[in-house]
Amino acid sequence: MQIKIRDLSHTYNRGSRMEFTAIKNLNIDIKQGEFIGIIGHTGSGKSTFIEHLNALSLPTLGQINWSFKKDVFNKKTNKYDQIHESIDVVASWVEKNVHKNGFIDYKYKTRKVKKVSNPKEIRKRVAIAFQFAEYQLFEETIEKDIMFGPMSFGVPKQEAAMRAKQYLNLCGLDDTYLNKSPFGLSGGQKRRVALAGILAIEPDIIVADEPTAGLDPAGVREILSIFKKLHKMGKTIIIVTHDLDNILEVTDRVVIMKHGRIVKDGPTYDVLKDTEFLDNNGLQSPKLMSFMTKLEKKGWKLPKIKSIDELATFISQKIQGDK
């Protein structure tokens, strides 16, 4: 699936004293298989932006296009054919005339919105895990909780049960957890069960809002490793977070938002290495980048390193080579 966004703006409480424009004139393309990080201070528009990715929120102005391949059963051949489908939502200003006695008395502008023709299809393909996703757990057993999502989209019970087992295992929990209550798990385990429930829908794009918030270092590593696996499987991953070190380690592209606008969009390593830009926008450089900069000032020539483990391996090899 690909998403194209053009001139997207969203205003809350339009026409009231509480009117507030959260995002302004956003233009961005999201391609299948990308691993994207979205960063920015609180109030920068990140959450409002991601709510538009699966039509939970609709634009005040602008256009969103979702394009994807879909399997459709062909009765003539008794086989499934793969077709290309495209869904749009468009919101724009149109000028209308008010006539009086056969003449134009005055003109005014109003919003014209082309609504999403099939929002369920979009939400099946673009899944959002909001911050503290474990709060959405509600069933008696973990298996039932994971099965709920796919069954809501018409997946047969037997197939949903198979998916529950498959995606629970992918998230690092074995079959013995299926009949357990989700409420007896640790915070990190609950987070993984909630993620398994989203994966069981089998979306093309997975959006995660602060997926590592509140977790200990071990829990953070577990969640990031799951996203790495999913990316290798061809899924598009979008992570919203304040942790720039995590963004540096796992993503290929980073989008920086400020005051409702995209102020930077590019390869993760190149963007986060620009310490001057980060400082000017009130963002602290990743700790790894800061340490690498100190090494470079001491004359070290470093390759493109994205994690502490990679840096430790490089330093170890260099020390061994210098002996």
PDB file of C-alpha atoms in Angstrom:
ATOM      1  CA  MET A   1       0.000   0.000   0.000  1.00  0.00           C
ATOM      2  CA  GLN A   2       1.069   3.574  -0.691  1.00  0.00           C
ATOM      3  CA  ILE A   3      -0.300   6.774   0.816  1.00  0.00           C
ATOM      4  CA  LYS A   4      -0.047  10.164  -0.874  1.00  0.00           C
ATOM      5  CA  ILE A   5      -0.916  13.280   1.113  1.00  0.00           C
ATOM      6  CA  ARG A   6      -1.270  16.720  -0.450  1.00  0.00           C
ATOM      7  CA  ASP A   7      -1.805  20.058   1.331  1.00  0.00           C
ATOM      8  CA  LEU A   8      -3.312  18.368   4.394  1.00  0.00           C
ATOM      9  CA  SER A   9      -4.630  20.660   7.129  1.00  0.00           C
ATOM     10  CA  HIS A  10      -6.791  19.895  10.140  1.00  0.00           C
ATOM     11  CA  THR A  11      -8.544  22.426  12.353  1.00  0.00           C
ATOM     12  CA  TYR A  12     -10.314  21.541  15.586  1.00  0.00           C
ATOM     13  CA  ASN A  13     -13.431  23.402  16.825  1.00  0.00           C
ATOM     14  CA  ARG A  14     -13.846  25.354  13.593  1.00  0.00           C
ATOM     15  CA  GLY A  15     -15.773  28.584  13.959  1.00  0.00           C
ATOM     16  CA  SER A  16     -15.505  28.706  17.742  1.00  0.00           C
ATOM     17  CA  ARG A  17     -13.286  30.590  20.152  1.00  0.00           C
ATOM     18  CA  MET A  18     -11.408  27.319  20.681  1.00  0.00           C
ATOM     19  CA  GLU A  19     -10.478  26.981  16.993  1.00  0.00           C
ATOM     20  CA  PHE A  20      -7.021  25.477  16.608  1.00  0.00           C
ATOM     21  CA  THR A  21      -5.177  24.314  13.496  1.00  0.00           C
ATOM     22  CA  ALA A  22      -3.127  21.258  14.475  1.00  0.00           C
ATOM     23  CA  ILE A  23      -1.516  20.470  11.110  1.00  0.00           C
ATOM     24  CA  LYS A  24      -0.951  22.789   8.168  1.00  0.00           C
ATOM     25  CA  ASN A  25      -0.314  22.055   4.484  1.00  0.00           C
ATOM     26  CA  LEU A  26       1.396  18.682   4.943  1.00  0.00           C
ATOM     27  CA  ASN A  27       2.766  16.997   1.829  1.00  0.00           C
ATOM     28  CA  ILE A  28       4.235  13.509   2.142  1.00  0.00           C
ATOM     29  CA  ASP A  29       4.356  10.167   0.310  1.00  0.00           C
ATOM     30  CA  ILE A  30       4.568   6.883   2.214  1.00  0.00           C
ATOM     31  CA  LYS A  31       5.708   3.906   0.147  1.00  0.00           C
ATOM     32  CA  GLN A  32       5.300   0.201   0.836  1.00  0.00           C
ATOM     33  CA  GLY A  33       8.147  -1.291   2.875  1.00  0.00           C
ATOM     34  CA  GLU A  34       9.462   1.947   4.398  1.00  0.00           C
ATOM     35  CA  PHE A  35      10.522   2.242   8.047  1.00  0.00           C
ATOM     36  CA  ILE A  36       9.721   5.809   9.097  1.00  0.00           C
ATOM     37  CA  GLY A  37      10.226   7.673  12.351  1.00  0.00           C
ATOM     38  CA  ILE A  38       8.135  10.742  13.216  1.00  0.00           C
ATOM     39  CA  ILE A  39       9.505  13.069  15.856  1.00  0.00           C
ATOM     40  CA  GLY A  40       8.609  16.449  17.292  1.00  0.00           C
ATOM     41  CA  HIS A  41       7.709  18.144  20.543  1.00  0.00           C
ATOM     42  CA  THR A  42       4.324  17.727  22.235  1.00  0.00           C
ATOM     43  CA  GLY A  43       1.811  19.761  20.241  1.00  0.00           C
ATOM     44  CA  SER A  44       3.733  19.507  16.978  1.00  0.00           C
ATOM     45  CA  GLY A  45       0.842  17.679  15.264  1.00  0.00           C
ATOM     46  CA  LYS A  46       2.205  14.123  15.247  1.00  0.00           C
ATOM     47  CA  SER A  47      -0.877  12.420  16.703  1.00  0.00           C
ATOM     48  CA  THR A  48      -3.302  14.386  14.542  1.00  0.00           C
ATOM     49  CA  PHE A  49      -1.254  13.470  11.482  1.00  0.00           C
ATOM     50  CA  ILE A  50      -1.236   9.717  12.119  1.00  0.00           C
ATOM     51  CA  GLU A  51      -4.996   9.714  12.801  1.00  0.00           C
ATOM     52  CA  HIS A  52      -5.437  10.703   9.142  1.00  0.00           C
ATOM     53  CA  LEU A  53      -3.419   7.724   7.896  1.00  0.00           C
ATOM     54  CA  ASN A  54      -6.334   5.313   8.378  1.00  0.00           C
ATOM     55  CA  ALA A  55      -9.174   7.841   8.145  1.00  0.00           C
ATOM     56  CA  LEU A  56      -9.866   8.060  11.881  1.00  0.00           C
ATOM     57  CA  SER A  57      -9.696  11.806  11.264  1.00  0.00           C
ATOM     58  CA  LEU A  58     -10.600  13.464   7.978  1.00  0.00           C
ATOM     59  CA  PRO A  59      -8.917  16.579   6.596  1.00  0.00           C
ATOM     60  CA  THR A  60     -10.318  20.042   7.035  1.00  0.00           C
ATOM     61  CA  LEU A  61      -8.533  20.815   3.784  1.00  0.00           C
ATOM     62  CA  GLY A  62      -6.357  18.734   1.492  1.00  0.00           C
ATOM     63  CA  GLN A  63      -6.259  15.319  -0.112  1.00  0.00           C
ATOM     64  CA  ILE A  64      -5.275  11.793   0.940  1.00  0.00           C
ATOM     65  CA  ASN A  65      -4.941   8.917  -1.518  1.00  0.00           C
ATOM     66  CA  TRP A  66      -4.562   5.264  -0.538  1.00  0.00           C
ATOM     67  CA  SER A  67      -3.557   2.852  -3.320  1.00  0.00           C
ATOM     68  CA  PHE A  68      -3.129  -0.890  -2.895  1.00  0.00           C
ATOM     69  CA  LYS A  69      -3.451  -4.299  -4.534  1.00  0.00           C
ATOM     70  CA  LYS A  70      -6.495  -6.394  -3.737  1.00  0.00           C
ATOM     71  CA  ASP A  71      -7.432 -10.014  -4.413  1.00  0.00           C
ATOM     72  CA  VAL A  72     -10.869 -10.327  -6.038  1.00  0.00           C
ATOM     73  CA  PHE A  73     -12.558 -13.636  -6.821  1.00  0.00           C
ATOM     74  CA  ASN A  74     -13.226 -14.167 -10.540  1.00  0.00           C
ATOM     75  CA  LYS A  75     -16.320 -16.355 -10.987  1.00  0.00           C
ATOM     76  CA  LYS A  76     -15.457 -17.096 -14.622  1.00  0.00           C
ATOM     77  CA  THR A  77     -12.010 -18.534 -13.883  1.00  0.00           C
ATOM     78  CA  ASN A  78     -12.844 -19.698 -10.344  1.00  0.00           C
ATOM     79  CA  LYS A  79      -9.611 -18.025  -9.208  1.00  0.00           C
ATOM     80  CA  TYR A  80      -8.539 -14.854  -7.420  1.00  0.00           C
ATOM     81  CA  ASP A  81      -7.336 -11.950  -9.581  1.00  0.00           C
ATOM     82  CA  GLN A  82      -5.157  -9.195  -8.170  1.00  0.00           C
ATOM     83  CA  ILE A  83      -6.446  -5.733  -8.985  1.00  0.00           C
ATOM     84  CA  HIS A  84      -5.230  -2.229  -8.134  1.00  0.00           C
ATOM     85  CA  GLU A  85      -7.599  -0.147  -6.027  1.00  0.00           C
ATOM     86  CA  SER A  86      -7.440   3.511  -5.074  1.00  0.00           C
ATOM     87  CA  ILE A  87      -9.418   5.393  -2.412  1.00  0.00           C
ATOM     88  CA  ASP A  88      -9.444   9.188  -1.993  1.00  0.00           C
ATOM     89  CA  VAL A  89     -10.675  11.739   0.481  1.00  0.00           C
ATOM     90  CA  VAL A  90     -10.662  15.379  -0.612  1.00  0.00           C
ATOM     91  CA  ALA A  91     -11.629  18.520   1.294  1.00  0.00           C
ATOM     92  CA  SER A  92     -11.546  21.880  -0.490  1.00  0.00           C
ATOM     93  CA  TRP A  93     -13.081  25.335  -0.506  1.00  0.00           C
ATOM     94  CA  VAL A  94     -15.719  26.017  -3.163  1.00  0.00           C
ATOM     95  CA  GLU A  95     -17.241  29.397  -3.963  1.00  0.00           C
ATOM     96  CA  LYS A  96     -21.017  29.692  -4.053  1.00  0.00           C
ATOM     97  CA  ASN A  97     -23.202  32.546  -5.261  1.00  0.00           C
ATOM     98  CA  VAL A  98     -26.357  33.843  -3.587  1.00  0.00           C
ATOM     99  CA  HIS A  99     -28.786  35.350  -6.094  1.00  0.00           C
ATOM    100  CA  LYS A 100     -31.388  38.041  -5.545  1.00  0.00           C
ATOM    101  CA  ASN A 101     -33.744  39.314  -8.237  1.00  0.00           C
ATOM    102  CA  GLY A 102     -31.761  37.462 -10.890  1.00  0.00           C
ATOM    103  CA  PHE A 103     -28.430  38.983  -9.861  1.00  0.00           C
ATOM    104  CA  ILE A 104     -25.574  37.799  -7.657  1.00  0.00           C
ATOM    105  CA  ASP A 105     -26.213  39.379  -4.273  1.00  0.00           C
ATOM    106  CA  TYR A 106     -23.057  38.039  -2.621  1.00  0.00           C
ATOM    107  CA  LYS A 107     -20.565  35.188  -2.720  1.00  0.00           C
ATOM    108  CA  TYR A 108     -19.315  32.920   0.026  1.00  0.00           C
ATOM    109  CA  LYS A 109     -16.963  29.989   0.437  1.00  0.00           C
ATOM    110  CA  THR A 110     -17.885  26.633   1.901  1.00  0.00           C
ATOM    111  CA  ARG A 111     -16.079  23.344   2.390  1.00  0.00           C
ATOM    112  CA  LYS A 112     -16.753  20.498   0.011  1.00  0.00           C
ATOM    113  CA  VAL A 113     -15.709  17.077   1.292  1.00  0.00           C
ATOM    114  CA  LYS A 114     -15.471  13.905  -0.760  1.00  0.00           C
ATOM    115  CA  LYS A 115     -15.889  11.267   1.931  1.00  0.00           C
ATOM    116  CA  VAL A 116     -13.964   8.009   2.153  1.00  0.00           C
ATOM    117  CA  SER A 117     -15.833   5.412   0.096  1.00  0.00           C
ATOM    118  CA  ASN A 118     -14.597   2.398   2.069  1.00  0.00           C
ATOM    119  CA  PRO A 119     -13.052   3.327   5.452  1.00  0.00           C
ATOM    120  CA  LYS A 120     -13.164  -0.293   6.676  1.00  0.00           C
ATOM    121  CA  GLU A 121     -10.842  -1.352   3.840  1.00  0.00           C
ATOM    122  CA  ILE A 122      -8.377   1.377   4.827  1.00  0.00           C
ATOM    123  CA  ARG A 123      -8.468   0.504   8.543  1.00  0.00           C
ATOM    124  CA  LYS A 124      -7.870  -3.137   7.701  1.00  0.00           C
ATOM    125  CA  ARG A 125      -4.724  -2.156   5.804  1.00  0.00           C
ATOM    126  CA  VAL A 126      -3.463   0.671   8.037  1.00  0.00           C
ATOM    127  CA  ALA A 127      -3.432  -0.242  11.739  1.00  0.00           C
ATOM    128  CA  ILE A 128      -2.609   2.213  14.528  1.00  0.00           C
ATOM    129  CA  ALA A 129      -1.287   1.181  17.937  1.00  0.00           C
ATOM    130  CA  PHE A 130      -1.838   4.185  20.169  1.00  0.00           C
ATOM    131  CA  GLN A 131       0.290   5.027  23.193  1.00  0.00           C
ATOM    132  CA  PHE A 132      -0.146   2.479  26.018  1.00  0.00           C
ATOM    133  CA  ALA A 133      -1.899   0.097  23.614  1.00  0.00           C
ATOM    134  CA  GLU A 134      -2.248  -2.450  26.428  1.00  0.00           C
ATOM    135  CA  TYR A 135      -5.173  -0.399  27.791  1.00  0.00           C
ATOM    136  CA  GLN A 136      -7.261  -1.778  24.910  1.00  0.00           C
ATOM    137  CA  LEU A 137      -7.079  -5.356  26.278  1.00  0.00           C
ATOM    138  CA  PHE A 138     -10.487  -6.497  27.517  1.00  0.00           C
ATOM    139  CA  GLU A 139     -11.171 -10.195  26.847  1.00  0.00           C
ATOM    140  CA  GLU A 140     -11.021 -13.086  29.328  1.00  0.00           C
ATOM    141  CA  THR A 141      -8.097 -14.747  27.559  1.00  0.00           C
ATOM    142  CA  ILE A 142      -5.207 -13.572  25.422  1.00  0.00           C
ATOM    143  CA  GLU A 143      -6.384 -15.772  22.545  1.00  0.00           C
ATOM    144  CA  LYS A 144      -9.849 -14.162  22.492  1.00  0.00           C
ATOM    145  CA  ASP A 145      -8.308 -10.704  22.679  1.00  0.00           C
ATOM    146  CA  ILE A 146      -6.070 -11.292  19.661  1.00  0.00           C
ATOM    147  CA  MET A 147      -8.902 -12.971  17.711  1.00  0.00           C
ATOM    148  CA  PHE A 148     -11.247 -10.010  18.213  1.00  0.00           C
ATOM    149  CA  GLY A 149      -9.584  -7.779  15.597  1.00  0.00           C
ATOM    150  CA  PRO A 150      -9.492 -10.159  12.628  1.00  0.00           C
ATOM    151  CA  MET A 151     -12.992 -11.494  13.387  1.00  0.00           C
ATOM    152  CA  SER A 152     -14.290  -7.900  13.313  1.00  0.00           C
ATOM    153  CA  PHE A 153     -13.062  -7.760   9.717  1.00  0.00           C
ATOM    154  CA  GLY A 154     -14.829 -10.980   8.756  1.00  0.00           C
ATOM    155  CA  VAL A 155     -12.062 -13.536   9.309  1.00  0.00           C
ATOM    156  CA  PRO A 156     -13.534 -16.966  10.233  1.00  0.00           C
ATOM    157  CA  LYS A 157     -13.083 -18.066  13.852  1.00  0.00           C
ATOM    158  CA  GLN A 158     -10.747 -20.956  12.986  1.00  0.00           C
ATOM    159  CA  GLU A 159      -8.491 -18.719  10.891  1.00  0.00           C
ATOM    160  CA  ALA A 160      -8.517 -16.044  13.627  1.00  0.00           C
ATOM    161  CA  ALA A 161      -7.399 -18.657  16.184  1.00  0.00           C
ATOM    162  CA  MET A 162      -4.507 -19.670  13.919  1.00  0.00           C
ATOM    163  CA  ARG A 163      -3.503 -16.026  13.579  1.00  0.00           C
ATOM    164  CA  ALA A 164      -3.659 -15.545  17.357  1.00  0.00           C
ATOM    165  CA  LYS A 165      -1.105 -18.296  17.839  1.00  0.00           C
ATOM    166  CA  GLN A 166       1.080 -17.141  14.931  1.00  0.00           C
ATOM    167  CA  TYR A 167       1.329 -13.497  15.949  1.00  0.00           C
ATOM    168  CA  LEU A 168       1.616 -14.160  19.658  1.00  0.00           C
ATOM    169  CA  ASN A 169       4.664 -16.307  18.839  1.00  0.00           C
ATOM    170  CA  LEU A 170       6.030 -13.586  16.551  1.00  0.00           C
ATOM    171  CA  CYS A 171       5.759 -11.171  19.482  1.00  0.00           C
ATOM    172  CA  GLY A 172       7.884 -13.471  21.640  1.00  0.00           C
ATOM    173  CA  LEU A 173       5.230 -15.264  23.715  1.00  0.00           C
ATOM    174  CA  ASP A 174       4.621 -19.016  23.387  1.00  0.00           C
ATOM    175  CA  ASP A 175       1.357 -20.969  23.097  1.00  0.00           C
ATOM    176  CA  THR A 176       1.013 -21.400  26.865  1.00  0.00           C
ATOM    177  CA  TYR A 177      -0.076 -17.748  27.072  1.00  0.00           C
ATOM    178  CA  LEU A 178      -3.123 -18.216  24.820  1.00  0.00           C
ATOM    179  CA  ASN A 179      -5.483 -19.272  27.622  1.00  0.00           C
ATOM    180  CA  LYS A 180      -4.094 -16.890  30.221  1.00  0.00           C
ATOM    181  CA  SER A 181      -5.760 -13.662  31.280  1.00  0.00           C
ATOM    182  CA  PRO A 182      -4.077 -10.612  29.731  1.00  0.00           C
ATOM    183  CA  PHE A 183      -4.469  -8.764  33.035  1.00  0.00           C
ATOM    184  CA  GLY A 184      -1.962 -10.974  34.846  1.00  0.00           C
ATOM    185  CA  LEU A 185       0.903 -10.053  32.527  1.00  0.00           C
ATOM    186  CA  SER A 186       3.728  -7.584  33.003  1.00  0.00           C
ATOM    187  CA  GLY A 187       3.570  -4.220  31.267  1.00  0.00           C
ATOM    188  CA  GLY A 188       5.915  -5.335  28.498  1.00  0.00           C
ATOM    189  CA  GLN A 189       3.991  -8.575  27.939  1.00  0.00           C
ATOM    190  CA  LYS A 190       0.675  -6.695  27.747  1.00  0.00           C
ATOM    191  CA  ARG A 191       2.208  -4.368  25.161  1.00  0.00           C
ATOM    192  CA  ARG A 192       3.255  -7.385  23.063  1.00  0.00           C
ATOM    193  CA  VAL A 193      -0.201  -8.979  23.304  1.00  0.00           C
ATOM    194  CA  ALA A 194      -1.812  -5.708  22.184  1.00  0.00           C
ATOM    195  CA  LEU A 195       0.611  -5.558  19.266  1.00  0.00           C
ATOM    196  CA  ALA A 196      -0.172  -9.193  18.373  1.00  0.00           C
ATOM    197  CA  GLY A 197      -3.857  -8.253  18.219  1.00  0.00           C
ATOM    198  CA  ILE A 198      -3.085  -5.550  15.689  1.00  0.00           C
ATOM    199  CA  LEU A 199      -0.801  -7.798  13.640  1.00  0.00           C
ATOM    200  CA  ALA A 200      -3.518 -10.478  13.482  1.00  0.00           C
ATOM    201  CA  ILE A 201      -5.523  -8.119  11.263  1.00  0.00           C
ATOM    202  CA  GLU A 202      -2.562  -8.444   8.851  1.00  0.00           C
ATOM    203  CA  PRO A 203      -2.297  -4.770   7.870  1.00  0.00           C
ATOM    204  CA  ASP A 204       0.098  -3.475   5.219  1.00  0.00           C
ATOM    205  CA  ILE A 205       1.077  -0.465   7.329  1.00  0.00           C
ATOM    206  CA  ILE A 206       1.623  -0.462  11.104  1.00  0.00           C
ATOM    207  CA  VAL A 207       1.664   2.890  12.897  1.00  0.00           C
ATOM    208  CA  ALA A 208       2.853   2.910  16.521  1.00  0.00           C
ATOM    209  CA  ASP A 209       2.518   5.964  18.774  1.00  0.00           C
ATOM    210  CA  GLU A 210       5.236   5.891  21.472  1.00  0.00           C
ATOM    211  CA  PRO A 211       5.456   2.062  21.414  1.00  0.00           C
ATOM    212  CA  THR A 212       8.247   1.918  24.013  1.00  0.00           C
ATOM    213  CA  ALA A 213       6.836   4.489  26.469  1.00  0.00           C
ATOM    214  CA  GLY A 214       6.988   3.307  30.080  1.00  0.00           C
ATOM    215  CA  LEU A 215       8.974   0.137  29.341  1.00  0.00           C
ATOM    216  CA  ASP A 216      12.251  -0.870  30.963  1.00  0.00           C
ATOM    217  CA  PRO A 217      15.350  -1.277  28.713  1.00  0.00           C
ATOM    218  CA  ALA A 218      14.652  -5.009  28.202  1.00  0.00           C
ATOM    219  CA  GLY A 219      11.068  -4.258  27.173  1.00  0.00           C
ATOM    220  CA  VAL A 220      12.245  -1.581  24.759  1.00  0.00           C
ATOM    221  CA  ARG A 221      14.652  -4.034  23.075  1.00  0.00           C
ATOM    222  CA  GLU A 222      11.871  -6.622  22.732  1.00  0.00           C
ATOM    223  CA  ILE A 223       9.443  -4.192  21.091  1.00  0.00           C
ATOM    224  CA  LEU A 224      12.073  -2.804  18.708  1.00  0.00           C
ATOM    225  CA  SER A 225      13.113  -6.329  17.697  1.00  0.00           C
ATOM    226  CA  ILE A 226       9.483  -7.088  16.769  1.00  0.00           C
ATOM    227  CA  PHE A 227       9.326  -4.031  14.519  1.00  0.00           C
ATOM    228  CA  LYS A 228      12.607  -5.055  12.883  1.00  0.00           C
ATOM    229  CA  LYS A 229      11.138  -8.499  12.120  1.00  0.00           C
ATOM    230  CA  LEU A 230       7.991  -6.957  10.670  1.00  0.00           C
ATOM    231  CA  HIS A 231      10.010  -4.636   8.458  1.00  0.00           C
ATOM    232  CA  LYS A 232      12.018  -7.586   7.116  1.00  0.00           C
ATOM    233  CA  MET A 233       8.681  -9.248   6.299  1.00  0.00           C
ATOM    234  CA  GLY A 234       7.878  -6.304   4.011  1.00  0.00           C
ATOM    235  CA  LYS A 235       5.576  -4.350   6.313  1.00  0.00           C
ATOM    236  CA  THR A 236       5.595  -0.563   6.317  1.00  0.00           C
ATOM    237  CA  ILE A 237       6.402   0.640   9.836  1.00  0.00           C
ATOM    238  CA  ILE A 238       5.796   4.165  11.159  1.00  0.00           C
ATOM    239  CA  ILE A 239       6.940   4.945  14.703  1.00  0.00           C
ATOM    240  CA  VAL A 240       6.100   8.143  16.586  1.00  0.00           C
ATOM    241  CA  THR A 241       8.481   8.700  19.481  1.00  0.00           C
ATOM    242  CA  HIS A 242      10.576  11.183  21.445  1.00  0.00           C
ATOM    243  CA  ASP A 243      13.480   8.712  21.654  1.00  0.00           C
ATOM    244  CA  LEU A 244      15.878   9.722  18.889  1.00  0.00           C
ATOM    245  CA  ASP A 245      18.312   6.904  19.684  1.00  0.00           C
ATOM    246  CA  ASN A 246      15.604   4.347  18.902  1.00  0.00           C
ATOM    247  CA  ILE A 247      14.712   6.226  15.722  1.00  0.00           C
ATOM    248  CA  LEU A 248      18.371   6.220  14.673  1.00  0.00           C
ATOM    249  CA  GLU A 249      18.726   2.491  15.274  1.00  0.00           C
ATOM    250  CA  VAL A 250      15.675   1.110  13.507  1.00  0.00           C
ATOM    251  CA  THR A 251      14.324   3.570  10.915  1.00  0.00           C
ATOM    252  CA  ASP A 252      15.489   4.441   7.411  1.00  0.00           C
ATOM    253  CA  ARG A 253      13.639   7.749   7.095  1.00  0.00           C
ATOM    254  CA  VAL A 254      12.713  10.399   9.613  1.00  0.00           C
ATOM    255  CA  VAL A 255      10.082  13.139   9.514  1.00  0.00           C
ATOM    256  CA  ILE A 256      10.424  16.052  11.932  1.00  0.00           C
ATOM    257  CA  MET A 257       7.327  18.095  12.770  1.00  0.00           C
ATOM    258  CA  LYS A 258       7.094  21.507  14.387  1.00  0.00           C
ATOM    259  CA  HIS A 259       4.017  23.699  14.960  1.00  0.00           C
ATOM    260  CA  GLY A 260       1.898  21.480  12.714  1.00  0.00           C
ATOM    261  CA  ARG A 261       4.295  21.465   9.779  1.00  0.00           C
ATOM    262  CA  ILE A 262       6.917  19.098   8.390  1.00  0.00           C
ATOM    263  CA  VAL A 263      10.240  20.898   8.762  1.00  0.00           C
ATOM    264  CA  LYS A 264      12.531  18.027   7.742  1.00  0.00           C
ATOM    265  CA  ASP A 265      12.074  14.755   5.861  1.00  0.00           C
ATOM    266  CA  GLY A 266      15.005  12.590   4.827  1.00  0.00           C
ATOM    267  CA  PRO A 267      17.315   9.632   5.505  1.00  0.00           C
ATOM    268  CA  THR A 268      17.464   9.053   9.263  1.00  0.00           C
ATOM    269  CA  TYR A 269      21.242   9.046   9.659  1.00  0.00           C
ATOM    270  CA  ASP A 270      21.742  12.234   7.624  1.00  0.00           C
ATOM    271  CA  VAL A 271      18.944  14.140   9.381  1.00  0.00           C
ATOM    272  CA  LEU A 272      19.992  13.173  12.916  1.00  0.00           C
ATOM    273  CA  LYS A 273      23.650  13.888  12.214  1.00  0.00           C
ATOM    274  CA  ASP A 274      22.739  17.532  11.522  1.00  0.00           C
ATOM    275  CA  THR A 275      23.162  18.653  15.129  1.00  0.00           C
ATOM    276  CA  GLU A 276      22.833  22.334  14.223  1.00  0.00           C
ATOM    277  CA  PHE A 277      19.382  21.761  12.716  1.00  0.00           C
ATOM    278  CA  LEU A 278      18.294  19.716  15.734  1.00  0.00           C
ATOM    279  CA  ASP A 279      19.525  22.383  18.158  1.00  0.00           C
ATOM    280  CA  ASN A 280      17.748  25.132  16.209  1.00  0.00           C
ATOM    281  CA  ASN A 281      14.508  23.176  16.497  1.00  0.00           C
ATOM    282  CA  GLY A 282      14.850  22.371  20.191  1.00  0.00           C
ATOM    283  CA  LEU A 283      15.701  18.695  19.705  1.00  0.00           C
ATOM    284  CA  GLN A 284      18.544  16.966  21.498  1.00  0.00           C
ATOM    285  CA  SER A 285      20.889  14.891  19.352  1.00  0.00           C
ATOM    286  CA  PRO A 286      20.837  11.111  19.900  1.00  0.00           C
ATOM    287  CA  LYS A 287      23.283  10.165  22.657  1.00  0.00           C
ATOM    288  CA  LEU A 288      25.037   7.850  20.219  1.00  0.00           C
ATOM    289  CA  MET A 289      25.588  10.687  17.737  1.00  0.00           C
ATOM    290  CA  SER A 290      26.964  12.957  20.468  1.00  0.00           C
ATOM    291  CA  PHE A 291      29.470  10.304  21.531  1.00  0.00           C
ATOM    292  CA  MET A 292      30.490   9.594  17.930  1.00  0.00           C
ATOM    293  CA  THR A 293      31.061  13.310  17.338  1.00  0.00           C
ATOM    294  CA  LYS A 294      33.485  13.351  20.285  1.00  0.00           C
ATOM    295  CA  LEU A 295      35.357  10.375  18.815  1.00  0.00           C
ATOM    296  CA  GLU A 296      35.572  12.078  15.421  1.00  0.00           C
ATOM    297  CA  LYS A 297      37.020  15.204  17.055  1.00  0.00           C
ATOM    298  CA  LYS A 298      39.748  12.959  18.460  1.00  0.00           C
ATOM    299  CA  GLY A 299      40.606  11.780  14.963  1.00  0.00           C
ATOM    300  CA  TRP A 300      38.533   8.600  14.715  1.00  0.00           C
ATOM    301  CA  LYS A 301      37.158   7.796  11.261  1.00  0.00           C
ATOM    302  CA  LEU A 302      33.789   6.191  11.822  1.00  0.00           C
ATOM    303  CA  PRO A 303      31.494   4.368   9.379  1.00  0.00           C
ATOM    304  CA  LYS A 304      27.719   4.913   9.386  1.00  0.00           C
ATOM    305  CA  ILE A 305      26.876   3.484  12.820  1.00  0.00           C
ATOM    306  CA  LYS A 306      23.247   3.378  14.034  1.00  0.00           C
ATOM    307  CA  SER A 307      23.327   1.547  17.373  1.00  0.00           C
ATOM    308  CA  ILE A 308      25.426   1.164  20.518  1.00  0.00           C
ATOM    309  CA  ASP A 309      26.000  -2.503  19.654  1.00  0.00           C
ATOM    310  CA  GLU A 310      27.414  -1.542  16.248  1.00  0.00           C
ATOM    311  CA  LEU A 311      29.670   1.070  17.854  1.00  0.00           C
ATOM    312  CA  ALA A 312      30.901  -1.395  20.497  1.00  0.00           C
ATOM    313  CA  THR A 313      31.723  -3.944  17.792  1.00  0.00           C
ATOM    314  CA  PHE A 314      33.585  -1.333  15.744  1.00  0.00           C
ATOM    315  CA  ILE A 315      35.636  -0.116  18.722  1.00  0.00           C
ATOM    316  CA  SER A 316      36.450  -3.700  19.747  1.00  0.00           C
ATOM    317  CA  GLN A 317      37.632  -4.566  16.241  1.00  0.00           C
ATOM    318  CA  LYS A 318      39.686  -1.384  16.037  1.00  0.00           C
ATOM    319  CA  ILE A 319      41.381  -2.083  19.370  1.00  0.00           C
ATOM    320  CA  GLN A 320      42.129  -5.656  18.305  1.00  0.00           C
ATOM    321  CA  GLY A 321      43.498  -4.403  14.985  1.00  0.00           C
ATOM    322  CA  ASP A 322      45.746  -1.836  16.649  1.00  0.00           C
ATOM    323  CA  LYS A 323      47.431  -4.450  18.847  1.00  0.00           C
TER     324      LYS A 323
END
